[in-house]
Structure formats: structure tokens, C-alpha cells
Tab-separated table of C-alpha atoms and ligand atoms in Angstrom:
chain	number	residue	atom	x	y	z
G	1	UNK	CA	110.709	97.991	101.840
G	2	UNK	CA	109.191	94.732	102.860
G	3	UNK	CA	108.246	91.647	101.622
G	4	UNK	CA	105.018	92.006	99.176
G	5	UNK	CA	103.151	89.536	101.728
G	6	UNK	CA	104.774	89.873	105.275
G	7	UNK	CA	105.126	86.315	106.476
G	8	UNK	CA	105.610	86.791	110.029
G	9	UNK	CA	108.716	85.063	110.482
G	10	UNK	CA	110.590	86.680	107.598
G	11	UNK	CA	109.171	89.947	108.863
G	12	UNK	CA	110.275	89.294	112.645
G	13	UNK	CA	113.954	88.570	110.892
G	14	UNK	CA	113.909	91.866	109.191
G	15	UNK	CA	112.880	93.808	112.202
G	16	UNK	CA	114.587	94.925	115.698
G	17	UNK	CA	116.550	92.116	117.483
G	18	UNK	CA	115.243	93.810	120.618
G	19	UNK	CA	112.032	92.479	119.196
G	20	UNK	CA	112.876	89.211	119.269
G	21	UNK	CA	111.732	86.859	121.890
G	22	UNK	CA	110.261	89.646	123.800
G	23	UNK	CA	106.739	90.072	123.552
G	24	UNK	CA	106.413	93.723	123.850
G	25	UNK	CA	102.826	95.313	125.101
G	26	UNK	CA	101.188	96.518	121.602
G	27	UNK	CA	100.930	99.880	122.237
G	28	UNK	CA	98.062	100.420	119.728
G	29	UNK	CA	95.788	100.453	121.957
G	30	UNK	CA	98.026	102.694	124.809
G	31	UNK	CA	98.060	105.322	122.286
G	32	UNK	CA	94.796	106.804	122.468
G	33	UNK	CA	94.848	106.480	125.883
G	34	UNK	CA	98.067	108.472	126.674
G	35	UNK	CA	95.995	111.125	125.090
G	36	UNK	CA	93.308	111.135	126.806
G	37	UNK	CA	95.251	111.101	130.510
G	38	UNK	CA	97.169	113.787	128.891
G	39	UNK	CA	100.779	112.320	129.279
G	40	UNK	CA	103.249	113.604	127.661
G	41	UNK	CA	105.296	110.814	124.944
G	42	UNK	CA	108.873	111.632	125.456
G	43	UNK	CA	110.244	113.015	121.716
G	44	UNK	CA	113.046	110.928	120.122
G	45	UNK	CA	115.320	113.130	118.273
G	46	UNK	CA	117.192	111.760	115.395
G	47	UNK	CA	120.130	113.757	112.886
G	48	UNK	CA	118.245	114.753	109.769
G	49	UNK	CA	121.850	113.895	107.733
G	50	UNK	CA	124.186	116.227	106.740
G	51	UNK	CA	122.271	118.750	107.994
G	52	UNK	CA	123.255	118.259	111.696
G	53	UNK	CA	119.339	119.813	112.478
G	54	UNK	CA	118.107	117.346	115.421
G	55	UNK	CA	114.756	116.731	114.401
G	56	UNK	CA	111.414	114.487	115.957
G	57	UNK	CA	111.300	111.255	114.565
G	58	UNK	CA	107.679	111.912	114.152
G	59	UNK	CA	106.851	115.062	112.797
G	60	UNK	CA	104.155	116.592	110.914
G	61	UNK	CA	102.670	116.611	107.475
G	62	UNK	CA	100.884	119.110	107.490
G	63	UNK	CA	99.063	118.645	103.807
G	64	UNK	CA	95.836	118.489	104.677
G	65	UNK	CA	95.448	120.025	107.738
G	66	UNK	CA	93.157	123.130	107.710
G	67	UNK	CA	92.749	123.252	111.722
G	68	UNK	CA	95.522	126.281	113.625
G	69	UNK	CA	94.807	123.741	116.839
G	70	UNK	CA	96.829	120.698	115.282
G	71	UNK	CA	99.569	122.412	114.971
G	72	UNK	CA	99.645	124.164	118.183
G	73	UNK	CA	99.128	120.252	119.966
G	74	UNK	CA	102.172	118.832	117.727
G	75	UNK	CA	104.335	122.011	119.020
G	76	UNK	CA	102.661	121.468	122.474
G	77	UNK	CA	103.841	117.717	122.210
G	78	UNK	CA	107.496	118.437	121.476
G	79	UNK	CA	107.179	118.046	117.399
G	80	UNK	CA	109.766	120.551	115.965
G	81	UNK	CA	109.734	119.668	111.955
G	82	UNK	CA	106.666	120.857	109.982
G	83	UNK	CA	106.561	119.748	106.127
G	84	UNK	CA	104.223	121.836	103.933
G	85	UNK	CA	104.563	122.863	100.121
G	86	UNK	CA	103.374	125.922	98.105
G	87	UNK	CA	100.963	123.907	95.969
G	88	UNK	CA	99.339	122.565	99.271
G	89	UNK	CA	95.362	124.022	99.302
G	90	UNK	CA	96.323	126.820	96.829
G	91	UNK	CA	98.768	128.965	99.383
G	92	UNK	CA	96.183	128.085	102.958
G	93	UNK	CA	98.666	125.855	103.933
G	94	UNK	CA	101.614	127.802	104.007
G	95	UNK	CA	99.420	130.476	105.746
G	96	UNK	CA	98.058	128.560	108.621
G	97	UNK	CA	101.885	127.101	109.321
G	98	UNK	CA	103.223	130.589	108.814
G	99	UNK	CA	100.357	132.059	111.117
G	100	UNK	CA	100.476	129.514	113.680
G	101	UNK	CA	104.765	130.054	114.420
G	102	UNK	CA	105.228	133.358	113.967
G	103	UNK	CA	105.743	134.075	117.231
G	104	UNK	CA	107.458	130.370	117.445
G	105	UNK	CA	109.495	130.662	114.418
G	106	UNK	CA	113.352	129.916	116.034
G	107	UNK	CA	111.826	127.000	118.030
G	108	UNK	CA	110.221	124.849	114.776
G	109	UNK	CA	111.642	124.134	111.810
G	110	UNK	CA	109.885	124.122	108.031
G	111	UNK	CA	109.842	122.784	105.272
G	112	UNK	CA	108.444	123.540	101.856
G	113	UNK	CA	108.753	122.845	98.473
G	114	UNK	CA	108.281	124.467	95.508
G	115	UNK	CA	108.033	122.665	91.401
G	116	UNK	CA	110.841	122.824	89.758
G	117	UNK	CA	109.965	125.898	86.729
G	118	UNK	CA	112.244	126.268	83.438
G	119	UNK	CA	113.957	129.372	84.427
G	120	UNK	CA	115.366	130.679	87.901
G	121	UNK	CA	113.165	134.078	87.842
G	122	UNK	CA	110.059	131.467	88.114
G	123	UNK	CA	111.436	129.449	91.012
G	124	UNK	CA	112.214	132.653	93.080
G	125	UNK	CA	109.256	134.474	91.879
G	126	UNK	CA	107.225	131.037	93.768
G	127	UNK	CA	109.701	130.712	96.415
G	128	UNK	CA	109.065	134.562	97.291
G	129	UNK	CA	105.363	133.691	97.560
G	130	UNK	CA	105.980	130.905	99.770
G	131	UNK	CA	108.352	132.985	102.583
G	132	UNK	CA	105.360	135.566	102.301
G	133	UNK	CA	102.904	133.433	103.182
G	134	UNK	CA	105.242	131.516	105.985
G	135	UNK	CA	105.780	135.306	107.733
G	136	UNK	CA	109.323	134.258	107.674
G	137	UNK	CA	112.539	135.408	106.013
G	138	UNK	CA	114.194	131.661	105.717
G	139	UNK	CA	112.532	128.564	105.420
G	140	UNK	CA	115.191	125.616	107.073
G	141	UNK	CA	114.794	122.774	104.480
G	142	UNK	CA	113.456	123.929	100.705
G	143	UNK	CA	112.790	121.041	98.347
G	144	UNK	CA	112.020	120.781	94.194
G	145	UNK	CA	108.595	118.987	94.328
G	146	UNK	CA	107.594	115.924	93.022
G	147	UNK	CA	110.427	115.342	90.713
G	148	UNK	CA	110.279	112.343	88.538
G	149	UNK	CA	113.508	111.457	86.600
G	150	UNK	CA	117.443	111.272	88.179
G	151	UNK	CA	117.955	113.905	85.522
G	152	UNK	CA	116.007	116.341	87.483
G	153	UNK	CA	117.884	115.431	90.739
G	154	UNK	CA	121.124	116.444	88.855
G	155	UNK	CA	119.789	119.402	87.412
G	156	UNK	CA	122.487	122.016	86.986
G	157	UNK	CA	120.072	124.580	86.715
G	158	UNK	CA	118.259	124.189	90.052
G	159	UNK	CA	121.581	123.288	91.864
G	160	UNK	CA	122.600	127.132	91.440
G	161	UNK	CA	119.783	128.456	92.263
G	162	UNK	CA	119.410	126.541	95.306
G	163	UNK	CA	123.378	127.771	95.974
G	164	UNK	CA	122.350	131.185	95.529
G	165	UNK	CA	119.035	131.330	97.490
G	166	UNK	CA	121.422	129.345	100.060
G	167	UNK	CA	124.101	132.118	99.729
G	168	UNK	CA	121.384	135.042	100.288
G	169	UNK	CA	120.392	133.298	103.874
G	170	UNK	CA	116.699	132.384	102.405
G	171	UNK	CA	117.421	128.827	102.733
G	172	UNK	CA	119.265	127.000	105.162
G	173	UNK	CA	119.320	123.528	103.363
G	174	UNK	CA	118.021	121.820	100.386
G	175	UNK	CA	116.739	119.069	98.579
G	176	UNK	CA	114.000	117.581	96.684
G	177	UNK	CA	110.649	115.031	97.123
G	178	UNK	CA	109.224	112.412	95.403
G	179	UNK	CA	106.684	109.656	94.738
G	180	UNK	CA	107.839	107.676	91.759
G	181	UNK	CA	110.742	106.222	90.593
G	182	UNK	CA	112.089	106.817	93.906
G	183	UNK	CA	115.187	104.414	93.960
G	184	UNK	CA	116.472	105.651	90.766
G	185	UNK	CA	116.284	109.152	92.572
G	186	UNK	CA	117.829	108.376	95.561
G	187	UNK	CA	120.830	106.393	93.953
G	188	UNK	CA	120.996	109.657	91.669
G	189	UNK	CA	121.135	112.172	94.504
G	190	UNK	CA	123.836	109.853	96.656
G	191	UNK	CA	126.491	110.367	93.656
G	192	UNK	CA	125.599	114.111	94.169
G	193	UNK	CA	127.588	115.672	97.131
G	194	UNK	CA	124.913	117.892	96.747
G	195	UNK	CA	121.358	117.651	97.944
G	196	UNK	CA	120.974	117.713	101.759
G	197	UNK	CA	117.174	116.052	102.281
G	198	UNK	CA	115.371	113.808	100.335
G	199	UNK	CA	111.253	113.841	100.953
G	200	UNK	CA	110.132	109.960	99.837
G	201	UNK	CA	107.104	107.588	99.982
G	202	UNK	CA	108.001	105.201	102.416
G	203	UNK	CA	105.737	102.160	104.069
G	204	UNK	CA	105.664	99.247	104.620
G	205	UNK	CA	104.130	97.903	100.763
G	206	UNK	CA	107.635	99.063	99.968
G	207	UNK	CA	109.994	97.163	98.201
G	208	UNK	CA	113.476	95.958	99.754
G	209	UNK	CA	115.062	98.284	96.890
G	210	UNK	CA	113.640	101.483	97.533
G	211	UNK	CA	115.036	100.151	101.112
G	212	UNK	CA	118.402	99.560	99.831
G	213	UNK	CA	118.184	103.284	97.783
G	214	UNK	CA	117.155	104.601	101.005
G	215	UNK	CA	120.357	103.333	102.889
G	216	UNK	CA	122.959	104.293	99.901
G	217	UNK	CA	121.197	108.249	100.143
G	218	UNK	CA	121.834	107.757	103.840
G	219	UNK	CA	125.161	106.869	103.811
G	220	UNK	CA	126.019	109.619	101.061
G	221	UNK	CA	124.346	112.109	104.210
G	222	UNK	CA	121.216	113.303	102.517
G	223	UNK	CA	118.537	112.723	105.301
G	224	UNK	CA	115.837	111.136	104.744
G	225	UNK	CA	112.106	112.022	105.226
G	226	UNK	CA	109.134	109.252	104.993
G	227	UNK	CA	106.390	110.579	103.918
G	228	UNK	CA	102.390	108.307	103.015
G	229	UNK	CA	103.981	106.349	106.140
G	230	UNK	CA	100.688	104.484	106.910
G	231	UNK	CA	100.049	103.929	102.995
G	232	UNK	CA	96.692	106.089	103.000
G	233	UNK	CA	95.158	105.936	106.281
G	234	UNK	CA	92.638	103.783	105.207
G	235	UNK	CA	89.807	103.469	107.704
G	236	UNK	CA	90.645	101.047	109.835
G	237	UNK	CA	87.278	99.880	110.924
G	238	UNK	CA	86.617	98.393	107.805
G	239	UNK	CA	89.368	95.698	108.753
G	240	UNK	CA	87.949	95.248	111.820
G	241	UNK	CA	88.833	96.207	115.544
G	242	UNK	CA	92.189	96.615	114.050
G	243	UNK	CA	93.714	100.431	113.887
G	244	UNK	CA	96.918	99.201	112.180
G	245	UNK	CA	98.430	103.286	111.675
G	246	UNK	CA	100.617	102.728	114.889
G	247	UNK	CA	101.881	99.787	113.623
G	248	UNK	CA	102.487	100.986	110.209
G	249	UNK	CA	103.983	104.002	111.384
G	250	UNK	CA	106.245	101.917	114.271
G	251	UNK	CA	107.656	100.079	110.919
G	252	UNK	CA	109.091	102.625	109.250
G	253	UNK	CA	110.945	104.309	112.545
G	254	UNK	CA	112.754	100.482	112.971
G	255	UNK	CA	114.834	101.609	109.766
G	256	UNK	CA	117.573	103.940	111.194
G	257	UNK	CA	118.200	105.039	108.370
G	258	UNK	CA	115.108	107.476	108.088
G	259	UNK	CA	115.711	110.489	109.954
G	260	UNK	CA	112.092	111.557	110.358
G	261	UNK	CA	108.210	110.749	109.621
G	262	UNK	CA	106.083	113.200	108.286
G	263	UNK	CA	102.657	111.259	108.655
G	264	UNK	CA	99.559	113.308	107.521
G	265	UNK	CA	97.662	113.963	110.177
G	266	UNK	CA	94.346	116.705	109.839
G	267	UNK	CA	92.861	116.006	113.671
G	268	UNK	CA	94.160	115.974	117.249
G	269	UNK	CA	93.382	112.405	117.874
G	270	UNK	CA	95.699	111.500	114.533
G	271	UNK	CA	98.185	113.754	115.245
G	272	UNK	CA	98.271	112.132	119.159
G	273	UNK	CA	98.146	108.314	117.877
G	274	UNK	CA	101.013	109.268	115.732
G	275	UNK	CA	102.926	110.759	118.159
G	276	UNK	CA	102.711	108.462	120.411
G	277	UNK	CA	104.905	105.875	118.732
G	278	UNK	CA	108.388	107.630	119.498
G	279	UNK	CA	110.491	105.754	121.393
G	280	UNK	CA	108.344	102.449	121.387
G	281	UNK	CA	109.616	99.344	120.656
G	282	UNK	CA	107.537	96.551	117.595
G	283	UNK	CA	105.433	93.920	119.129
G	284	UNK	CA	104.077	90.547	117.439
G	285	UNK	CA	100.580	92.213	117.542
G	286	UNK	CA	101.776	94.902	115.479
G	287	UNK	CA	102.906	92.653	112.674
G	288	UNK	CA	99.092	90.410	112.639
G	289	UNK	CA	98.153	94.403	112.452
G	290	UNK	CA	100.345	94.751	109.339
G	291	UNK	CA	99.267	92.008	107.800
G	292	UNK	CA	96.179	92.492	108.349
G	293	UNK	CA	96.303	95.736	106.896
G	294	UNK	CA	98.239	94.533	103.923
G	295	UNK	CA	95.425	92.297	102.998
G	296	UNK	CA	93.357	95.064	102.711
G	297	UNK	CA	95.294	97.337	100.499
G	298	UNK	CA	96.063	94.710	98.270
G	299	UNK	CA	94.347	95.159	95.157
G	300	UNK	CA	93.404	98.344	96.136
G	301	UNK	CA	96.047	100.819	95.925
G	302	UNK	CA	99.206	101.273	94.031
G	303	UNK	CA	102.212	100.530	96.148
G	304	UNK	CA	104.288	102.289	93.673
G	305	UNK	CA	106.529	99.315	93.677
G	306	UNK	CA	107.843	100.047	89.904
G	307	UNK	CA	106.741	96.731	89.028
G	308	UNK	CA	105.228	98.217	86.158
G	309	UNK	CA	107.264	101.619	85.245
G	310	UNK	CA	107.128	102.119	81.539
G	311	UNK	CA	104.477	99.545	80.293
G	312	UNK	CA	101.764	101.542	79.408
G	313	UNK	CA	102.369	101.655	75.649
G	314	UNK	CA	100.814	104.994	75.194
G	315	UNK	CA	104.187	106.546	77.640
G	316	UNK	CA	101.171	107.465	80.458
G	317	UNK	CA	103.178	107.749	84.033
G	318	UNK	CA	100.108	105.723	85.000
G	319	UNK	CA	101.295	104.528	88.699
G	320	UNK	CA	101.761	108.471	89.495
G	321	UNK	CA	97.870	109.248	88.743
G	322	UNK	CA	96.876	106.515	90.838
G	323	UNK	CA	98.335	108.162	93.630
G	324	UNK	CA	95.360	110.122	93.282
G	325	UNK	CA	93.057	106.599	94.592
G	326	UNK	CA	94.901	107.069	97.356
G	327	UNK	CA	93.548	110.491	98.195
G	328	UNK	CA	90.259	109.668	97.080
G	329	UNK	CA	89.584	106.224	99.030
G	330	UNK	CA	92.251	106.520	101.832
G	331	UNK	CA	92.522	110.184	102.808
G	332	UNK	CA	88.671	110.973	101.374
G	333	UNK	CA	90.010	114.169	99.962
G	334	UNK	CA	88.760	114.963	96.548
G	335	UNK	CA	90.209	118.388	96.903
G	336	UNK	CA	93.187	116.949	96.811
G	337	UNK	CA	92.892	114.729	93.777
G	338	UNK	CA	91.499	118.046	91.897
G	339	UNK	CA	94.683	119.546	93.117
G	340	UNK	CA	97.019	116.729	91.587
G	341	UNK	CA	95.052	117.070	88.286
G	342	UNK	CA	95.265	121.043	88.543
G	343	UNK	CA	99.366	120.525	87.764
G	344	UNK	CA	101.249	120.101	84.360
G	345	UNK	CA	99.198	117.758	82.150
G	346	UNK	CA	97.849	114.933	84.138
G	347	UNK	CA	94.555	115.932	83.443
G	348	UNK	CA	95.305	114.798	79.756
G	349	UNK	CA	96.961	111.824	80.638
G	350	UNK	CA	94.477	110.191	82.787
G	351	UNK	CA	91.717	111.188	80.382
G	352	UNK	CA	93.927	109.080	77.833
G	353	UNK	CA	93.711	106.602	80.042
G	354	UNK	CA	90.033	106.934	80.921
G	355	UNK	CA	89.483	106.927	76.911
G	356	UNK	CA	91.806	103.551	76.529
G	357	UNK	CA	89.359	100.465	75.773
G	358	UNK	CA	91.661	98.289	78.086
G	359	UNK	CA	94.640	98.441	79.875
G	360	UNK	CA	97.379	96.134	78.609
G	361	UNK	CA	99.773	97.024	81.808
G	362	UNK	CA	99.324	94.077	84.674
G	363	UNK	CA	99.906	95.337	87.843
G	364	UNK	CA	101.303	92.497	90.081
G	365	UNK	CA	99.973	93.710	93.040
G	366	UNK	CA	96.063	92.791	91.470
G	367	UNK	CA	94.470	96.489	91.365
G	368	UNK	CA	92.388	97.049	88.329
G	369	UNK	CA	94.601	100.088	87.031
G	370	UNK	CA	91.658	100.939	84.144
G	371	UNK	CA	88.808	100.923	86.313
G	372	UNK	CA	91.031	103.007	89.303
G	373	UNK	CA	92.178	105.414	86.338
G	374	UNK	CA	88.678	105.436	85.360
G	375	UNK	CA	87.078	106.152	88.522
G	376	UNK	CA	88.894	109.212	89.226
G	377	UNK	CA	88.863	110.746	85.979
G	378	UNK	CA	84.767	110.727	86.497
G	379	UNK	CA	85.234	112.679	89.801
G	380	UNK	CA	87.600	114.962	87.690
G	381	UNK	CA	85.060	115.623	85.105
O	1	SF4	S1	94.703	102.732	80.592
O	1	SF4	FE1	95.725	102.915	78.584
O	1	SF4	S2	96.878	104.861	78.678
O	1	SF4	FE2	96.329	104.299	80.781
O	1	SF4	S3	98.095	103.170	81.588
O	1	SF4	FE3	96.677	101.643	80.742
O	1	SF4	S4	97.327	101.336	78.608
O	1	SF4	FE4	98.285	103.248	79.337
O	2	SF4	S1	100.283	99.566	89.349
O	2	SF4	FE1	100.828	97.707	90.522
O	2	SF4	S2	102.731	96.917	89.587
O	2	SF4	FE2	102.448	99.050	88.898
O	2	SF4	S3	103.664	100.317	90.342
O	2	SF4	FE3	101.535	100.212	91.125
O	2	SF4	S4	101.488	98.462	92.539
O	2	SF4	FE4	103.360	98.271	91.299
């Protein structure tokens, strides 16, 4: 999406003319404190594509979130678009959203997603299980998880059966997520006149073509959803006074073209910070925050810039397990990294890779991809 190193000019080029010449107050530091005097951020509402739904432009993974009162802030605070997944801490996650709106359920909307299984009695048989545990009879936006290739985008298969479930009144619209190969994806699903949401990686590491992808799915009226918005939460005090989520977050709401932000937020004080950025405009202090935060990741997480896609001579998918440093390092969540590895055979492939005597792929963002693979394979085992 941006430029591997933002220089600030280029980056002030890129961004908001509004931005320019104006020195906007940074409002990292106003966002904690709106909390804490209890005022209220105003929501800005943007089209989630050919859906028509008017949704928050900040809404709410809810992923790792095992705490009822999150939620209940975020729907206190005007947030009306809740992303979960049936995978998501074995079936808890799709309880606690189904538990906390049952009583709510017209006034938010959810999402879910479900993997994409060989034959349609499997993906109804999991999609039954997830309405179950939601306490709802429709779910407004159902996505195929984590798909990987454009052939599973333009699956014939999974197109009827999202038609029928669609037809039945058990989904409203449809679509799928991602974390690899994204741009491929995205161009794949705009030739489609088919998929209504797409469910992407999206920060500021980006590259400018998983920007340009982005736009063409836009255009085509798939809406978009940014998910890993603030590239792993790192812990900001390690940078410094710096908190540079704000600021990452503020980034990704400058391209119109995303409809809405699903940041990951697990406490009240994230979930506030977060929300807090609607309808704010991008300082100069936010980009020294980016870069300042870029620094930092560089080297130690993989951007999933593609740079490297298909290198690994062995066929390993080796920037999609490293997704899992991510969780480990940024997020601190070995469950989920156990979770990841739980799923098809990963577990073989980064024990491949944990097995290899060297890795001959280079990333050219500097991270050590044996010694990352490495390191989380030893958690694994
Ligand atoms: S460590 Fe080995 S198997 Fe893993 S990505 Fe590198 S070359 Fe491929
Ligand atoms: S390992 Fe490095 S080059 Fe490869 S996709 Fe990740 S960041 Fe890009």
C-alpha cells in the first residue's frame, strides 16, 4: 500500500490534500483521553459496496476477544459491524458475539466465515454450527476463509452454494477473506459479478499493488474490509513514547476505497483508541509515528508483500506460516498460532521448514524467515 520506507514527503503526496499544509493536532494522544472524559466519537458511516449496508468505518474484530464487556462498549460507541469466524477459539467466539446481541440482533450486523470444504453437505453442515452458536437465523455477510489461489475465488462449487444459502434467507451477502496472494484475489473476484465483500490484510507495510487490487475490487462493487490494520499491534513502548496504532489505523481509513476496519481489539482501552479515529483527519506527527513504527517491524515480521511467493524450492507457502510471528510477537497469543497450525497441513509444512538446513528464499524486507519458521515450530512442538 505504501512505500517500503515512508519518506515523509512521498508519503504526505500520497495522503489527504486536506492534509497538506495544515498541521492537524495528532490526535494520538486525544484518544485515550476522549475515553476517559467519556465523550462520545461521532461514527462515520461508509457503503460496504454493493451491498448498500451502511457500516462504521471502524468496526470490530472480534478474534481474540474473550471479554462480553468489549463488545457491549463497541455497540455502546455506535460500532454496528462485528467480524468473527467459526474457527475463531474453537466455536467461543461465535458464542460470546451470538450471546452478547441476541437481544440486539436487527441493530448489528455479523460477519463470519467458514473454510471452504470439498462438498456442499460440509459447508452447510459448518455453516449450521456457526448460526447455532450466533443465536441467529441469518448471518448479514458470510465469507470462504482464508482462501489462497484466484481459482478458489471463482469456484463454481461454492458460488452455488452461497446462491442457495442466499436463496433460503440464511445469508444476506457473501464473499470471501484472505491473507496471501491477495492482489491476485482481488483482481480475480472484480471479473466476478459475483462476490459482494472481500475480508483483506491491509496496512500500511502494504504494497502500492495490493492498493491498486484494492481499488479495481472496489470499482467492480465488492466492499472491502481491512483487516491486521495496525500490522500486529506490536507494543508500542518498546519504540518509545510512541503508540503509533492510531496512526496506523488513521492510514488505512485515508483510502476511500476501504469500506470498513476491522482492527483486533481484546480490551476496552483498544477498542476506545481505535474508535476514536473516525472522522479525524492525518497529521505530520502521525507519519514520524509511522515511520517510526516501520523501523521497528522491519526485519521482524512478514509484510506479506509477495516479494517472495513461490521461492521456497520445496513448494512451502512459507510467508502464510509466518503470519503465525505475528500472533506470537505482536498479538502474544500462542493460542492462536496453535490454532493456525490446528488447520489443513501447516503443521507439516513448517516442520519441513523447521527440518530445512537453510533457507535459500531472501526476503527483501531482512527477516530471518528460517530462524522465524524455526521459532514457532518449537512453540508448536
Ligand atoms: S526453510 Fe526450507 S522449506 Fe521453509 S521456506 Fe525456506 S527453503 Fe522452503
Ligand atoms: S518473507 Fe519478506 S519478501 Fe517474502 S512476502 Fe514476507 S516480507 Fe515479503
Amino acid at each position: 500500500m505504501f512505500p517500503t520506507k515512508i519518506g515523509r514527503r512521498r508519503f504526505i503526496k500520497t495522503t489527504s490534500s486536506a492534509f497538506l499544509g495544515v498541521a492537524v493536532a495528532p490526535i494520538w494522544s486525544a484518544g485515550p483521553a476522549r475515553a476517559k472524559t467519556e465523550q462520545m466519537p461521532t461514527p462515520e458511516y461508509r457503503i460496504l459496496g454493493r451491498t448498500g449496508l451502511k457500516v462504521t468505518a471502524v468496526a470490530m474484530g472480534v478474534m481474540n476477544c474473550s471479554d462480553p464487556a468489549v463488545l457491549l462498549r463497541a455497540y455502546d460507541l455506535g460500532v454496528n459491524f462485528y467480524d468473527t469466524a467459526n474457527v475463531y477459539m474453537a466455536g467461543k467466539n461465535e458464542e460470546m458475539v451470538g450471546k452478547v446481541f441476541r437481544e440486539k440482533r436487527d441493530k448489528v450486523l455479523i460477519q463470519t466465515k467458514i473454510r471452504l470444504k470439498p462438498t456442499e453437505q460440509e459447508n452447510r453442515a459448518t455453516f449450521e454450527t456457526s448460526l447455532r452458536r450466533l443465536q441467529t437465523d441469518y448471518v448479514d455477510v458470510l465469507l470462504w476463509h482464508a482462501l489462497q489461489a484466484p481459482e478458489e475465488v471463482s469456484n463454481p462449487e461454492a458460488f452455488e452454494c452461497m446462491q442457495k444459502l442466499k436463496k433460503e434467507g440464511k445469508v444476506r451477502f457473501h464473499g470471501f477473506s484472505s491473507h496471501s496472494n491477495m492482489a491476485s484475489l482481488l483482481r480475480e473476484g472484480a471479473k466476478l459479478n459475483f462476490h459482494d465483500v472481500a475480508l483483506v490484510s491491509y496496512n500500511f507495510t502494504h504494497t502500492n499493488e495490493l492498493k491498486e487490487a484494492v481499488a479495481i475490487a472496489a470499482k467492480s462493487g465488492i466492499g472491502i474490509v481491512a483487516m491486521k490494520t495496525q500490522a500486529g499491534g506490536y507494543k508500542t513502548e518498546k519504540i518509545g513514547s510512541l503508540s503509533p496504532h492510531q496512526a496506523a489505523l488513521r492510514i488505512v481509513l485515508t483510502d476511500h476505497n476501504i469500506s470498513t476496519t476491522v482492527p483486533g481489539v481484546t480490551t476496552i482501552e483498544q477498542l476506545d483508541e481505535c474508535v476514536a479515529v473516525m472522522g479525524t483527519e492525518l497529521s505530520r506527527n502521525d507519519c514520524g509515528t509511522l515511520e517510526q513504527y516501520q523501523s521497528f517491524l522491519q526485519g521482524r515480521i512478514c509484510t506479506m508483500c509477495g516479494g517472495c511467493i513461490g521461492e521456497c524450492p520445496h513448494g512451502v507457502a512459507h510467508s502464510d506460516l509466518l503470519r503465525a510471528v505475528m500472533y506470537r510477537d505482536g498479538y502474544q497469543n500462542d493460542r492462536l498460532v496453535q490454532e493456525m497450525f490446528g488447520e489443513g497441513d501447516r503443521i507439516q509444512k513448517i516442520k519441513q521448514c523447521a527440518e530445512c538446513s537453510a533457507c535459500s528464499v531472501r526476503c527483501r524486507r531482512g527477516l530471518d524467515i528460517h530462524a522465524q519458521l524455526k521459532s514457532v515450530y518449537a512453540i508448536l512442538s
